[in-house]
Coordinates of C-alpha atoms in Angstrom, one line a residue:
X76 CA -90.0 19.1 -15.7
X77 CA -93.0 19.3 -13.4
X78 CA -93.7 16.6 -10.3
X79 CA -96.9 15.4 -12.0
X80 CA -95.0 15.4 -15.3
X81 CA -92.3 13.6 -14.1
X82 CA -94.3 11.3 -12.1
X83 CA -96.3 10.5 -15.0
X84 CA -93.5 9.8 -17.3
X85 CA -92.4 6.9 -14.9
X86 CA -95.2 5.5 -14.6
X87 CA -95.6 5.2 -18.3
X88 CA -92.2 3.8 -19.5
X89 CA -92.8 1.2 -16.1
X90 CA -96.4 0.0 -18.0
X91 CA -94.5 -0.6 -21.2
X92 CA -91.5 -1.9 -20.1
X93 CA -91.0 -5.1 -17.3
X94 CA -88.2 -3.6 -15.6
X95 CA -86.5 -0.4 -15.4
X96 CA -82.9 0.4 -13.8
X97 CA -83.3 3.2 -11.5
X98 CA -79.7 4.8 -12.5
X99 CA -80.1 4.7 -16.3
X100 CA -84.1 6.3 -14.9
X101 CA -82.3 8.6 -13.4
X102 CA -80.5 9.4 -16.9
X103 CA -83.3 9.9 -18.8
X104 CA -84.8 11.9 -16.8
X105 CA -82.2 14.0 -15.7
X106 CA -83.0 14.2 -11.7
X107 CA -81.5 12.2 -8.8
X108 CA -81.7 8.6 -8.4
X109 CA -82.8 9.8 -5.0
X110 CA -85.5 12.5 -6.8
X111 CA -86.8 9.1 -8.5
X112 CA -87.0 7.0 -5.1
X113 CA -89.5 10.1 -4.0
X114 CA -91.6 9.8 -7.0
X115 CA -92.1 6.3 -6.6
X116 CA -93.0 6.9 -3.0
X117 CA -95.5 9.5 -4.3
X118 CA -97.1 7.1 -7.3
X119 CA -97.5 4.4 -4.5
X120 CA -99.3 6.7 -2.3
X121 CA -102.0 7.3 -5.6
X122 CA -101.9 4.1 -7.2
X123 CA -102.9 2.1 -3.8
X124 CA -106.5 4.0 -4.9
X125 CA -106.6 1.3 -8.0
X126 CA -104.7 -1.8 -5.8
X127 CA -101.4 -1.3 -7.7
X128 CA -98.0 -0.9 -6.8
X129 CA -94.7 0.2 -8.0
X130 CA -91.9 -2.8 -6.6
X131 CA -88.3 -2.7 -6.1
X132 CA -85.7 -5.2 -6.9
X133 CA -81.9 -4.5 -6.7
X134 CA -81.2 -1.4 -8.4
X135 CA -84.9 -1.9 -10.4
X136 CA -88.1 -1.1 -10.5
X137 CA -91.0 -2.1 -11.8
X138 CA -94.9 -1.9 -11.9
X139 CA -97.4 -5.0 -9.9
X140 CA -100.7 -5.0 -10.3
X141 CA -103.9 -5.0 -12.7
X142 CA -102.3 -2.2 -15.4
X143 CA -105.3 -2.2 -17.5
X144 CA -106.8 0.9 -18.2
X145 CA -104.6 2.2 -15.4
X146 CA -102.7 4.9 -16.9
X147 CA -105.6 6.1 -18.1
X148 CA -107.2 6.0 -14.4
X149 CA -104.6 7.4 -13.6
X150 CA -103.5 10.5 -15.4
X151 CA -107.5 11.4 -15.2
X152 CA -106.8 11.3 -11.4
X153 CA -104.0 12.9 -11.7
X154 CA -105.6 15.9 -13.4
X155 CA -108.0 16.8 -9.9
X156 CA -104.5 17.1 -8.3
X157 CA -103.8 20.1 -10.8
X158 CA -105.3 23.9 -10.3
X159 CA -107.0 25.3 -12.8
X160 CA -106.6 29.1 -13.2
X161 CA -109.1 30.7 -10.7
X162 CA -108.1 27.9 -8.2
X163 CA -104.3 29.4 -8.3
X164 CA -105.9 32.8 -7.6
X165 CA -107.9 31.6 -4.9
X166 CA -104.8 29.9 -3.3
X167 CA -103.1 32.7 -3.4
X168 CA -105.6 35.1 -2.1
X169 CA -106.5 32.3 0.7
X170 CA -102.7 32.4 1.6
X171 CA -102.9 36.2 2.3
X172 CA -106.1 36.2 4.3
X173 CA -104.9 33.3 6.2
X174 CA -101.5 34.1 6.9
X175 CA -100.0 35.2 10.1
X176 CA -98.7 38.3 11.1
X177 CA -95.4 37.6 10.9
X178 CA -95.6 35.2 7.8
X179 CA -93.3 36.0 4.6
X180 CA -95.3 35.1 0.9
X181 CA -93.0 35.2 -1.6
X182 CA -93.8 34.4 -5.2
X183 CA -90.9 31.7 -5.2
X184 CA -92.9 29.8 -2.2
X185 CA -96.2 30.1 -3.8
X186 CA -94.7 28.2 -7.1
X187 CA -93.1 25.4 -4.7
X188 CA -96.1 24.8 -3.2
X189 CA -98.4 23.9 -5.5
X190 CA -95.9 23.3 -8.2
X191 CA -96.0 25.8 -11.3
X192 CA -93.8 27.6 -12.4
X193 CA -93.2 31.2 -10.8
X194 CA -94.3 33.3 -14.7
X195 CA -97.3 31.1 -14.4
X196 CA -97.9 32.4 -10.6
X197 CA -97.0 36.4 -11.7
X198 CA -99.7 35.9 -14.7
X199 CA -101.9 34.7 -12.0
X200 CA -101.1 37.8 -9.5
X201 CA -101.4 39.9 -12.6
X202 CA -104.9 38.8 -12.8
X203 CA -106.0 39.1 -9.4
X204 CA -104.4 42.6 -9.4
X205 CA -106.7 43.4 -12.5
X206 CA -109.5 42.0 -10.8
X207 CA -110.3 44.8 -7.9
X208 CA -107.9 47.1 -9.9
X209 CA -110.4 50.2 -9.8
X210 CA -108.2 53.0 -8.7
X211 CA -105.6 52.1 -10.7
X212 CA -103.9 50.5 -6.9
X213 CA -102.4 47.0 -7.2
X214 CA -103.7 43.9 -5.0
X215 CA -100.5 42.2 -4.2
X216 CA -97.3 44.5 -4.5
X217 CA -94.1 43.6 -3.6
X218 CA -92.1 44.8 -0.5
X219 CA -89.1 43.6 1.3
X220 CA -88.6 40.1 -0.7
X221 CA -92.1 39.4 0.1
X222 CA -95.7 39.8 -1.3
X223 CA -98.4 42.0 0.3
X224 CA -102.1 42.0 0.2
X225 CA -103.7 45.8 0.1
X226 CA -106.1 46.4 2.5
X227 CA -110.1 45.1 1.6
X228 CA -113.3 45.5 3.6
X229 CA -115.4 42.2 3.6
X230 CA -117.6 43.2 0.8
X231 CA -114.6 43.8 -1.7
X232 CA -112.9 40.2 -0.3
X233 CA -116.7 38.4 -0.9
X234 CA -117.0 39.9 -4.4
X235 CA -113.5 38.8 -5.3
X236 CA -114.1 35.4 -4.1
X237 CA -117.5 35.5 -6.1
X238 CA -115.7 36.4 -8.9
X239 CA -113.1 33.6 -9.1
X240 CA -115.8 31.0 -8.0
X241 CA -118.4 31.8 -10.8
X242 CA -115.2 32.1 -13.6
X243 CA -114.6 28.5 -12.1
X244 CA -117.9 27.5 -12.7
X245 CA -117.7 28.4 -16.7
X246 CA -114.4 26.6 -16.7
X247 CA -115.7 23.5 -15.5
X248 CA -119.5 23.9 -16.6
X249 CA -122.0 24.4 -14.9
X250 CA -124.4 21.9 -15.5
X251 CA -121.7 19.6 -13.1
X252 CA -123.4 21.1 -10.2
X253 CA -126.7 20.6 -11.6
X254 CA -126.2 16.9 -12.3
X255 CA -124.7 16.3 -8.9
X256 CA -126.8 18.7 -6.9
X257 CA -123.5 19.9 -5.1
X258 CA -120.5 22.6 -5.8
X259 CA -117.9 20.3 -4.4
X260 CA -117.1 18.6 -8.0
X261 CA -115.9 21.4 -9.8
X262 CA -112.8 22.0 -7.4
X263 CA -109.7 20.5 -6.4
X264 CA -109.9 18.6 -3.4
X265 CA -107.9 20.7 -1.6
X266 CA -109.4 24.3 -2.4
X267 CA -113.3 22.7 -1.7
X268 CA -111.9 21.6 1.6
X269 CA -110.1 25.0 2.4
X270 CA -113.7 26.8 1.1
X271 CA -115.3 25.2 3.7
X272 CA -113.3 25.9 6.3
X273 CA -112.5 29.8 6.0
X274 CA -116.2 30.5 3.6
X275 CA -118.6 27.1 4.9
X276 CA -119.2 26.9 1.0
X277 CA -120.6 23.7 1.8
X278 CA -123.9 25.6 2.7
X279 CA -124.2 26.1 -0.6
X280 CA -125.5 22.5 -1.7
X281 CA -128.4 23.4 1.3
X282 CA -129.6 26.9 -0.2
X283 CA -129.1 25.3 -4.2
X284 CA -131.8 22.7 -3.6
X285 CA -133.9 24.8 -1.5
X286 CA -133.9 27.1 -4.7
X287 CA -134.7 24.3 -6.8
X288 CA -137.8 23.5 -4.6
X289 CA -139.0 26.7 -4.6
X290 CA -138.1 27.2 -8.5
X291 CA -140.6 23.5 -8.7
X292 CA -143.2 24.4 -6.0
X293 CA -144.1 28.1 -7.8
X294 CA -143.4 26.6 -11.3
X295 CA -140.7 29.4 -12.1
X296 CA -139.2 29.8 -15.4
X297 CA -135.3 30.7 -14.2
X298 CA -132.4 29.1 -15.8
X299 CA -129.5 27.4 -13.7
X300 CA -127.0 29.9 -14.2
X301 CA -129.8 32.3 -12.1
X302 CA -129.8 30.0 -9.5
X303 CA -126.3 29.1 -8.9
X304 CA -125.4 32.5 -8.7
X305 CA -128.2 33.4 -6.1
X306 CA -126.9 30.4 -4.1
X307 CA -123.5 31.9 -4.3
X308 CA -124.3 34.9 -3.6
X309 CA -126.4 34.1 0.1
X310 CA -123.7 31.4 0.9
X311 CA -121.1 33.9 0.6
X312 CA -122.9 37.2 2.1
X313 CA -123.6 34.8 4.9
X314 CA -119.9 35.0 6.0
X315 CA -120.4 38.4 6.4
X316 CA -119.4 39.0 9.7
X317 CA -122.7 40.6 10.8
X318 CA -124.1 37.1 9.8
X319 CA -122.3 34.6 11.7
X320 CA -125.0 33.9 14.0
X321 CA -127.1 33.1 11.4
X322 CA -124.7 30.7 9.5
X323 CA -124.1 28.7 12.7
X324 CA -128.2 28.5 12.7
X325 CA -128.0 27.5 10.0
X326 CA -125.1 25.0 9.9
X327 CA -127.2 23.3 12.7
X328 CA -130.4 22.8 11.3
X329 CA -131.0 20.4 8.2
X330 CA -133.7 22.4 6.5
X331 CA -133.5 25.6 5.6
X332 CA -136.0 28.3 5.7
X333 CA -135.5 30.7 2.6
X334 CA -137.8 33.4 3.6
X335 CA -136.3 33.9 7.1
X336 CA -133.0 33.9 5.7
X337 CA -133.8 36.7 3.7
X338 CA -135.9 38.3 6.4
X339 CA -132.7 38.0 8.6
X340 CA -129.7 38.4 6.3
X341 CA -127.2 41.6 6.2
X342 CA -126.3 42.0 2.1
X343 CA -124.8 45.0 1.4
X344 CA -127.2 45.6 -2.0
X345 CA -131.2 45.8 -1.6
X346 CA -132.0 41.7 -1.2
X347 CA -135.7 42.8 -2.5
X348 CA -134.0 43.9 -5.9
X349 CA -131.5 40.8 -6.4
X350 CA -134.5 38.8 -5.1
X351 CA -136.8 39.8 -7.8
X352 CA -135.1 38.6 -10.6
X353 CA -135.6 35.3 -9.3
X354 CA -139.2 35.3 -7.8
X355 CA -140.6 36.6 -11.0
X356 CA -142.3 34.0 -13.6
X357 CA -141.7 34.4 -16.7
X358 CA -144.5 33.4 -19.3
X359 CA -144.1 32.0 -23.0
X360 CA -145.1 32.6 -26.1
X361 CA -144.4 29.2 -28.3
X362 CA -145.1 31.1 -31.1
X363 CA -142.7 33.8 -31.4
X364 CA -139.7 31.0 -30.3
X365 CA -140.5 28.9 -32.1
X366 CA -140.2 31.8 -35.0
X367 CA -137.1 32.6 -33.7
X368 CA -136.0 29.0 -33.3
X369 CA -136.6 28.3 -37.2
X370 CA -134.7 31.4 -38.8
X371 CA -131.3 30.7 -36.2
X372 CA -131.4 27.1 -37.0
X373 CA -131.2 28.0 -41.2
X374 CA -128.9 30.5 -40.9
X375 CA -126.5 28.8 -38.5
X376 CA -126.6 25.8 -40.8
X377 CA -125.8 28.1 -44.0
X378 CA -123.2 29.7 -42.7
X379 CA -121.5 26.6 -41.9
X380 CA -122.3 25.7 -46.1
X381 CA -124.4 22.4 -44.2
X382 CA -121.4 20.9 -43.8
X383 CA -122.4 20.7 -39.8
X384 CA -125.8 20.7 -38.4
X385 CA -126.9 22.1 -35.3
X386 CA -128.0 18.9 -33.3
X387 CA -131.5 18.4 -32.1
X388 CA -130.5 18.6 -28.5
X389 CA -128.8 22.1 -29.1
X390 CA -132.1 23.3 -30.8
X391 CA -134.2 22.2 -27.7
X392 CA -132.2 23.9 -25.2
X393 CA -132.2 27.4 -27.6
X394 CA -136.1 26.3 -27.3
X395 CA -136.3 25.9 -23.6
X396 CA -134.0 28.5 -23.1
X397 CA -136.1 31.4 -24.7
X398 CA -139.3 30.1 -23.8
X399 CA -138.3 30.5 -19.7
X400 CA -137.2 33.9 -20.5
X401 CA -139.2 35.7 -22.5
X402 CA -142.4 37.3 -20.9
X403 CA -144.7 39.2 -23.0
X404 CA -141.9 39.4 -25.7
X405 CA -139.6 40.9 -23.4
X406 CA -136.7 40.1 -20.8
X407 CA -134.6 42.3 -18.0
X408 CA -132.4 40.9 -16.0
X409 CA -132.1 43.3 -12.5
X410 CA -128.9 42.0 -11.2
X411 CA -126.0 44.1 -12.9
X412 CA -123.4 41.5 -11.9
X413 CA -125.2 39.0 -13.6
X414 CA -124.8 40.4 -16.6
X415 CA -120.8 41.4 -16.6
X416 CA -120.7 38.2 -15.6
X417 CA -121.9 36.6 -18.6
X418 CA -120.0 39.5 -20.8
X419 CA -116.6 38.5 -19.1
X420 CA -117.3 35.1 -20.0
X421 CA -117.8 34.8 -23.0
X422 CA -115.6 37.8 -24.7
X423 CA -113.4 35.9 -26.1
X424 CA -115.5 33.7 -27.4
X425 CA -117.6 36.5 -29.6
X426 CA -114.0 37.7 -30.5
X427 CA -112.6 34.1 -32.2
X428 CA -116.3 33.2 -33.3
X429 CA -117.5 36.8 -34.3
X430 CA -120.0 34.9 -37.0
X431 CA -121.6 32.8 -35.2
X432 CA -122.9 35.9 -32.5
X433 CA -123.3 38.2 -35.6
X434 CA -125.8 35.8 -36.9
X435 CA -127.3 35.4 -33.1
X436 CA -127.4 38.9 -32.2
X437 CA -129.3 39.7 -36.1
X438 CA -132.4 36.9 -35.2
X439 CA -132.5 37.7 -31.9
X440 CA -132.7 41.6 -32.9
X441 CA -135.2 41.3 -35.4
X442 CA -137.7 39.4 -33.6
X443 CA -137.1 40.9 -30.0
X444 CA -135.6 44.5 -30.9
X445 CA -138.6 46.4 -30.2
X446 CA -139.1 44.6 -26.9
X447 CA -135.9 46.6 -26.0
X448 CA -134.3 42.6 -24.7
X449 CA -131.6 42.8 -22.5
X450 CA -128.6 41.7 -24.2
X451 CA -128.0 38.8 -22.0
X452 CA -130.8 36.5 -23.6
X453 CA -128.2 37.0 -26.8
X454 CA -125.2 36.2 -24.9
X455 CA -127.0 32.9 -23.3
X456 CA -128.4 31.8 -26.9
X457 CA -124.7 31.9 -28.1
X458 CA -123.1 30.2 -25.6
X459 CA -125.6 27.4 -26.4
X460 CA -124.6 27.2 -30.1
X461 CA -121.0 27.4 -28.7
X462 CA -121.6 24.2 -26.7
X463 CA -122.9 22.6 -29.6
X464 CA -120.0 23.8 -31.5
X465 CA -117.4 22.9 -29.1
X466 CA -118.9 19.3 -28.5
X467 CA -118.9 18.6 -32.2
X468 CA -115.6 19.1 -32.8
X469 CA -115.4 15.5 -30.3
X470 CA -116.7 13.7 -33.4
X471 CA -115.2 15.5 -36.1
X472 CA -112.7 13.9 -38.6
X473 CA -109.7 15.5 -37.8
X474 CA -106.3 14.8 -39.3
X475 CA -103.4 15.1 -36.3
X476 CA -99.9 14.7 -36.9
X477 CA -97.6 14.2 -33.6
X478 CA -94.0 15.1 -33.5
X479 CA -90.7 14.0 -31.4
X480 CA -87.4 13.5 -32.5
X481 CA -88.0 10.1 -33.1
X482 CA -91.8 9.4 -34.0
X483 CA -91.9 6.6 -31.3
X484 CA -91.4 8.0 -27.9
X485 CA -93.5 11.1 -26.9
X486 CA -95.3 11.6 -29.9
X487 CA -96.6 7.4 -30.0
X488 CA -97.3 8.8 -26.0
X489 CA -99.7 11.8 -27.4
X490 CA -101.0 9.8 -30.5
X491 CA -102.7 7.4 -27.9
X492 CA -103.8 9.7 -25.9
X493 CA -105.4 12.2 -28.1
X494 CA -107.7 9.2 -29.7
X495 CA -109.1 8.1 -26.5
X496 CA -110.3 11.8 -26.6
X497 CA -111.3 12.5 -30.4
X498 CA -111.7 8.9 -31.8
X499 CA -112.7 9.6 -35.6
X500 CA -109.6 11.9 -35.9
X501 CA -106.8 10.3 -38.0
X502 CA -103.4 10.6 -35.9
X503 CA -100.0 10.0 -37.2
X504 CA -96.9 10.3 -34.7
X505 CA -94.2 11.7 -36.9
X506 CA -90.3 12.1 -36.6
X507 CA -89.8 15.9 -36.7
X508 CA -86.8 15.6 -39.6
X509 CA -89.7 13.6 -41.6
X510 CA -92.5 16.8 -41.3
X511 CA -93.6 17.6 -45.1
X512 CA -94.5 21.0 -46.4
X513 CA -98.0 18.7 -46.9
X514 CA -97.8 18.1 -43.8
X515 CA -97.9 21.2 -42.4
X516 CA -101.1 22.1 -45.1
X517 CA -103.0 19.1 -44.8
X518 CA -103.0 18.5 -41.4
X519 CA -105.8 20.4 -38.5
X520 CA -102.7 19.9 -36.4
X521 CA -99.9 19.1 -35.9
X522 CA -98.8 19.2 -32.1
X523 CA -94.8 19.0 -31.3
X524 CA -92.6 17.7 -28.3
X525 CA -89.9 19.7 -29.8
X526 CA -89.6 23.6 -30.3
X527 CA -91.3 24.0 -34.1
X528 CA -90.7 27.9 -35.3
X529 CA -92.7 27.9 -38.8
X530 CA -94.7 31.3 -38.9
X531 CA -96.2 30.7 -41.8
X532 CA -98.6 28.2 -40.3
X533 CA -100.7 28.6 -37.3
X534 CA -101.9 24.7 -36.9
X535 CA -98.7 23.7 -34.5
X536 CA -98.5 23.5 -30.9
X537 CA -95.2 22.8 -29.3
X538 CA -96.1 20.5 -26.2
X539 CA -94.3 17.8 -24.7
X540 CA -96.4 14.9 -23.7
X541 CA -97.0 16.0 -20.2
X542 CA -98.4 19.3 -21.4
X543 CA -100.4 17.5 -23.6
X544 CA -102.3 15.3 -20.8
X545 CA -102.5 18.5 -18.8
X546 CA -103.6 21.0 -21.5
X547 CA -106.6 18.9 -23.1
X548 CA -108.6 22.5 -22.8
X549 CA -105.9 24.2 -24.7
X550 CA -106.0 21.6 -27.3
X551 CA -109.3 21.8 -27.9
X552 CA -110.1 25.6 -28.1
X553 CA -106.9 25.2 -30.7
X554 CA -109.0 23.3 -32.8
X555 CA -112.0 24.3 -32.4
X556 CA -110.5 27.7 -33.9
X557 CA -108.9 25.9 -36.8
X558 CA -111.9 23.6 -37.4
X559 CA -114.2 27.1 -37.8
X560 CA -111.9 28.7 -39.7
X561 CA -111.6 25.9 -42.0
X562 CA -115.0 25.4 -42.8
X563 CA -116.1 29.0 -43.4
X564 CA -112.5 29.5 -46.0
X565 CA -114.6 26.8 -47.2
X566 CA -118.1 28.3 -47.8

C-alpha cells in the first residue's frame, strides 16, 4: 500500500468510528504500530490546513475537530500531493540536470522519493527515452547500479521540457490557465516551485497577459492554445544561456515590452516565422460556419440515434472556434510543432472515438477541402465535441456496481465516492460472492477491490479504494469508452 493510500485509509475508518486502537490499526493494515504513529504525524501536518486534529489517548486514536466535508477536503488536497505523468518525467529529468557530479540516481531512489512504485517509474523512463529517441540512442541508460542522462545541448533539454509542459497542459486543460491568468495551477506544488527556480517559469504569467493585450489591442482572432504555447515557448528560449541577461531584465521590470523581446531574443528557429502565426488576423465568413456549424450539429446528433445532444455551449465554441480561424475560407498554421502537438494529443482519442472524427473530418472536408485547410482546424473541432462528450458522461445515468469481499467496507468507501462525482448514476456496493451474470451485463461498471478475471466482459476495473480516489481520470475515460460504445450498439 501507498503513503497517501494508507494515510487516507486512517483517516477514513477514524471519521467513522470514535476510537481506534492503534495495535489492532496496525493489524488491519499490516504495517508497524510505529509506521502508523508516522502517518498520524503526517495527517496532522495536512489536516492543521482545515483546524483538525488526529488525538491520542492510551493505546488510541482518534479524530477532533469539524469532520464535515473533511474527508472530502481532504482527499481533494491530497490529490495536488500526487504527480501526474509528465510531472514524474519532469522530476526525473530535473534530478539528472540538477544532480551533482558525484551523485548516484537509481531507479529504486526515484520510487522512494516521490512514492510510486519502481514499474510505474521504468514506464515513465521508457517514455522519456521515447521522447528524444531519434537515433535510435536511449535518454537514461543504466550503468554501474545507477541511472545516466545522455548528453543534450540546451535546445534539445528546452524542447523536452516543452514537451512534457504542454502534454501537462492537455492533462489538466487548458482553459485553467486562462481562467486564472497563471501556469502555476496546473502543477504540483512542488514541481511549479522547482520550474521556477532551475526555468523562472513564473515569467510565463508576465509574457501570457502581455499576449492577451496585444491579442485585445489589435483585435486578433488566435485561439488560447496559440497563445499558451507562444508564451511557453519565449519563457523557455529565454533560459537559453545566451539570454540570461535578458531574463534578469526582465525579472526586474514589471511590464514587459514584447517587441524588444523579440528584437533582442536568441531562438534557435526564425522568431519572424513562429511570430507570424500569431500576428496575423484572421477574418470570418459567418456564412460558411455557420453552414458548417448546421450539417456537424445533425450528423453528430444522428449518429448518437438523439439519444444525446450536442449542448448549446459546445455548438458556440465549434462557432467561435472556426469563425477566428478561417480567413478567406482557408487556414495554415506555420509552426510545425504546433501541429504534432495537437496530433500527439489527441491520437488516442481518434483511435477509441474513430466516429465521432470520421464524421468531423467528412463536414469539415466538404466545406473547406478545396481551401486545402490544414488539418489542425479538424483536430481542434474534435477535441471540442470530445469535451462535450466527456462532460456529458458527468450527468449521464449510469448503473455502477462496487465490489469487496464484503459489500460494506471498500466498496460502501467507493460507492460514496463515485456519487459525489457522477450524481444521477445508480451505485450499488456489492459482495463479490453475490455478483450475477446480470450483473456483469446490466451494469456500465462494475469496479472491484478484489482481483476479478472474467474475459468475457470488458466493464470491470479491479481497484481498491485508494486507487479509486486517485484514478478518477482512469475511471472516467473507462466509461466514457463504454458509454460510446453502448449507445452506437444501440443505433
Amino acid at each position: 500500500m501507498l503513503t497517501n493510500e494508507r494515510n487516507v485509509q486512517i483517516l477514513y475508518l477514524l471519521l467513522n468510528i470514535q476510537k481506534v486502537n492503534v495495535l489492532d490499526l496496525s493489524k488491519y493494515l499490516s504495517v508497524s504500530e510505529k509506521t502508523i504513529l508516522r502517518s498520524v504525524e503526517t495527517l496532522n501536518n495536512k489536516l492543521k490546513k482545515f483546524s483538525c486534529q488526529i488525538m491520542f489517548e492510551k493505546n488510541d486514536v482518534f479524530f477532533k475537530g469539524n469532520s464535515k466535508d473533511i474527508f472530502k477536503k481532504f482527499y481533494s488536497f491530497e490529490e495536488n500531493d500526487i504527480f501526474t505523468t509528465y510531472e514524474r518525467q519532469i522530476y526525473i529529468l530535473n534530478l539528472f540536470l540538477n544532480k551533482d557530479s558525484e551523485e548516484k540516481i537509481t531507479l529504486n531512489n526515484i520510487a522512494l522519493n516521490i512514492d510510486f512504485p519502481i514499474t510505474t517509474i521504468k514506464k515513465d523512463i521508457s517514455s522519456l527515452n521515447l521522447r528524444l529517441n531519434q537515433k535510435g540512442e536511449e535518454l537514461i541508460s543504466s550503468k554501474n547500479d545507477g541511472l545516466i542522462l545522455k548528453q543534450m545541448n540546451e535546445s534539445q533539454i528546452i524542447d523536452l521540457y516543452l514537451n512534457l509542459i504542454l502534454n501537462q497542459i492537455i492533462t489538466r486543460q487548458g482553459k485553467t490557465i486562462i481562467k486564472n491568468m497563471s501556469i502555476e495551477p496546473i502543477f504540483n506544488p512542488y514541481i511549479y516551485r522547482n520550474l521556477v527556480a532551475n526555468w523562472n517559469i513564473d515569467l510565463f504569467n508576465k509574457i501570457f497577459n502581455s499576449l492577451i493585450i496585444v491579442k485585445t489591442q489589435k483585435n486578433l482572432n488566435n485561439s488560447d492554445y496559440e497563445i499558451i504555447y507562444l508564451s511557453l515557448y519565449i519563457t523557455f528560449w529565454l533560459n537559453h544561456s545566451r539570454n540570461l541577461k535578458l531574463i534578469t531584465i526582465l525579472k526586474k521590470s514589471e511590464s514587459i515590452n514584447l517587441d524588444e523581446i523579440m528584437d533582442q531574443i536568441y531562438i534557435k528557429d526564425n522568431k519572424k516565422i513562429l511570430l507570424s502565426n500569431f500576428y496575423e488576423n484572421f477574418d470570418n465568413d459567418n456564412n460558411l460556419v455557420n453552414r458548417i456549424v448546421s450539417e456537424l450539429t445533425l450528423k453528430i446528433n444522428a449518429l448518437f440515434m438523439d439519444e444525446v445532444f450536442l449542448n448549446d455551449e459546445a455548438i458556440l465554441n465549434i462557432k467561435n472556434h472556426l469563425s477566428r480561424n478561417i480567413k478567406n475560407n482557408s487556414f495554415q498554421v506555420h509552426d510545425k510543432f504546433i501541429n504534432d502537438f495537437h496530433v500527439q494529443g489527441i491520437a488516442n482519442y481518434i483511435k477509441d472515438f474513430n466516429e465521432i472524427w470520421l464524421v468531423t473530418k467528412e463536414v469539415l472536408d466538404k466545406f473547406l477541402k478545396q481551401e486545402n485547410v490544414n488539418d489542425i482546424l479538424t483536430y481542434e473541432v474534435f477535441l471540442y465535441i470530445m469535451v462535450w462528450f466527456d462532460a456529458m458522461i458527468y450527468d449521464y445515468k449510469l448503473t455502477i456496481k462496487t465490489v469487496c469481499i464484503g459489500g460494506m467496507g471498500q466498496s460502501a468507501m467507493m460507492s460514496h465516492h463515485i456519487k459525489t462525482i457522477y450524481k444521477n448514476a445508480l451505485i450499488e456496493p456489492k459482495p463479490y460472492a453475490m455478483l450475477t451474470k446480470e450483473d456483469y451485463i446490466n451494469s456500465d461498471l462494475i469496479i472491484s477491490a478484489l482481483e476479478i478475471d472474467h474475459k468475457n466482459y470488458d466493464n470491470i476495473l479491479n481497484l481498491p479504494f485508494m486507487s479509486v480516489i486517485n484514478n478518477k481520470e482512469l475511471i472516467h475515460k473507462k466509461l466514457s469508452k463504454i458509454i460510446y460504445k453502448k449507445i452506437l450498439v444501440n443505433k
